[in-house]
């Protein structure tokens, strides 16, 4: 139940495709942080 809320039901999580702006941000963050995806994810609000 808790994991379902965290991963699927929370209203503040964005659904759908990544926007071009988010895509650019991911690319820039990856060039700065490398494969530290948890740090990159923290910088993507609502994702």
Short mmCIF file of N, CA and C in Angstrom, two decimals:
data_model
loop_
_atom_site.label_atom_id
_atom_site.label_comp_id
_atom_site.label_asym_id
_atom_site.label_seq_id
_atom_site.Cartn_x
_atom_site.Cartn_y
_atom_site.Cartn_z
N UNK A 1 0.83 -1.18 0.00
CA UNK A 1 0.00 0.00 0.00
C UNK A 1 0.89 1.26 0.00
N UNK A 2 1.87 1.28 0.89
CA UNK A 2 2.76 2.44 0.98
C UNK A 2 3.55 2.64 -0.32
N UNK A 3 4.10 1.55 -0.86
CA UNK A 3 4.86 1.66 -2.10
C UNK A 3 3.98 2.09 -3.26
N UNK A 4 2.75 1.61 -3.29
CA UNK A 4 1.82 2.04 -4.35
C UNK A 4 1.59 3.54 -4.27
N UNK A 5 1.43 4.07 -3.06
CA UNK A 5 1.24 5.51 -2.90
C UNK A 5 2.48 6.26 -3.37
N UNK A 6 3.65 5.82 -2.93
CA UNK A 6 4.90 6.50 -3.27
C UNK A 6 5.14 6.50 -4.77
N UNK A 7 4.90 5.38 -5.42
CA UNK A 7 5.26 5.24 -6.83
C UNK A 7 4.16 5.58 -7.82
N UNK A 8 2.89 5.54 -7.42
CA UNK A 8 1.82 5.67 -8.41
C UNK A 8 0.73 6.67 -8.06
N UNK A 9 0.39 6.82 -6.81
CA UNK A 9 -0.81 7.58 -6.46
C UNK A 9 -0.56 9.01 -6.00
N UNK A 10 0.65 9.34 -5.64
CA UNK A 10 0.92 10.69 -5.13
C UNK A 10 0.54 11.73 -6.18
N UNK A 11 -0.24 12.73 -5.81
CA UNK A 11 -0.69 13.72 -6.79
C UNK A 11 0.42 14.66 -7.28
N UNK A 12 1.53 14.75 -6.57
CA UNK A 12 2.59 15.68 -6.98
C UNK A 12 3.58 15.06 -7.97
N UNK A 13 3.38 13.80 -8.36
CA UNK A 13 4.26 13.16 -9.34
C UNK A 13 3.72 13.43 -10.73
N UNK A 14 4.59 13.92 -11.62
CA UNK A 14 4.19 14.19 -13.00
C UNK A 14 4.07 12.87 -13.76
N UNK A 15 3.07 12.78 -14.57
CA UNK A 15 2.85 11.61 -15.41
C UNK A 15 3.12 12.00 -16.86
N UNK A 16 3.33 11.02 -17.68
CA UNK A 16 3.48 11.29 -19.10
C UNK A 16 4.93 11.41 -19.52
N UNK A 17 5.11 11.87 -20.75
CA UNK A 17 6.44 11.95 -21.33
C UNK A 17 7.26 13.08 -20.73
N UNK A 18 8.56 12.94 -20.84
CA UNK A 18 9.49 13.98 -20.40
C UNK A 18 9.44 15.11 -21.42
N UNK A 19 9.38 16.34 -20.93
CA UNK A 19 9.34 17.49 -21.83
C UNK A 19 10.73 17.75 -22.40
N UNK A 20 10.82 18.49 -23.50
CA UNK A 20 12.14 18.84 -24.05
C UNK A 20 13.02 19.58 -23.04
N UNK A 21 12.43 20.44 -22.22
CA UNK A 21 13.21 21.15 -21.20
C UNK A 21 13.76 20.18 -20.16
N UNK A 22 12.94 19.23 -19.74
CA UNK A 22 13.41 18.22 -18.78
C UNK A 22 14.50 17.36 -19.40
N UNK A 23 14.35 17.04 -20.67
CA UNK A 23 15.36 16.24 -21.38
C UNK A 23 16.70 16.97 -21.40
N UNK A 24 16.66 18.27 -21.73
CA UNK A 24 17.90 19.07 -21.73
C UNK A 24 18.52 19.12 -20.34
N UNK A 25 17.68 19.28 -19.32
CA UNK A 25 18.18 19.32 -17.95
C UNK A 25 18.84 18.00 -17.57
N UNK A 26 18.23 16.89 -17.95
CA UNK A 26 18.82 15.57 -17.65
C UNK A 26 20.18 15.44 -18.32
N UNK A 27 20.28 15.87 -19.56
CA UNK A 27 21.56 15.77 -20.28
C UNK A 27 22.62 16.63 -19.60
N UNK A 28 22.26 17.86 -19.23
CA UNK A 28 23.23 18.74 -18.55
C UNK A 28 23.64 18.16 -17.20
N UNK A 29 22.67 17.67 -16.43
CA UNK A 29 22.99 17.10 -15.12
C UNK A 29 23.85 15.85 -15.26
N UNK A 30 23.58 15.05 -16.27
CA UNK A 30 24.38 13.84 -16.47
C UNK A 30 25.82 14.21 -16.82
N UNK A 31 26.01 15.28 -17.59
CA UNK A 31 27.38 15.68 -17.91
C UNK A 31 28.12 16.19 -16.67
N UNK A 32 27.37 16.76 -15.72
CA UNK A 32 27.98 17.25 -14.48
C UNK A 32 28.16 16.15 -13.43
N UNK A 33 27.15 15.29 -13.29
CA UNK A 33 27.12 14.33 -12.19
C UNK A 33 27.46 12.91 -12.60
N UNK A 34 27.52 12.65 -13.89
CA UNK A 34 27.77 11.29 -14.34
C UNK A 34 26.56 10.41 -14.11
N UNK A 35 26.80 9.16 -13.75
CA UNK A 35 25.71 8.20 -13.57
C UNK A 35 25.12 8.19 -12.16
N UNK A 36 25.18 9.29 -11.48
CA UNK A 36 24.60 9.39 -10.14
C UNK A 36 23.12 9.77 -10.27
N UNK A 37 22.32 8.78 -10.66
CA UNK A 37 20.93 9.03 -11.02
C UNK A 37 20.08 9.47 -9.84
N UNK A 38 20.41 9.06 -8.65
CA UNK A 38 19.62 9.52 -7.50
C UNK A 38 19.80 11.02 -7.29
N UNK A 39 21.00 11.54 -7.54
CA UNK A 39 21.23 12.98 -7.43
C UNK A 39 20.53 13.73 -8.56
N UNK A 40 20.56 13.16 -9.75
CA UNK A 40 19.87 13.77 -10.89
C UNK A 40 18.36 13.80 -10.61
N UNK A 41 17.82 12.72 -10.11
CA UNK A 41 16.39 12.64 -9.83
C UNK A 41 15.95 13.69 -8.81
N UNK A 42 16.80 13.98 -7.84
CA UNK A 42 16.46 14.99 -6.84
C UNK A 42 16.33 16.38 -7.45
N UNK A 43 16.96 16.59 -8.60
CA UNK A 43 16.91 17.89 -9.26
C UNK A 43 15.82 17.99 -10.33
N UNK A 44 15.00 16.96 -10.43
CA UNK A 44 13.87 16.96 -11.36
C UNK A 44 12.58 17.02 -10.55
N UNK A 45 12.07 18.21 -10.30
CA UNK A 45 10.90 18.34 -9.44
C UNK A 45 9.68 17.61 -10.01
N UNK A 46 9.05 16.82 -9.18
CA UNK A 46 7.83 16.12 -9.56
C UNK A 46 8.05 14.85 -10.35
N UNK A 47 9.30 14.47 -10.57
CA UNK A 47 9.57 13.24 -11.33
C UNK A 47 10.12 12.18 -10.43
#
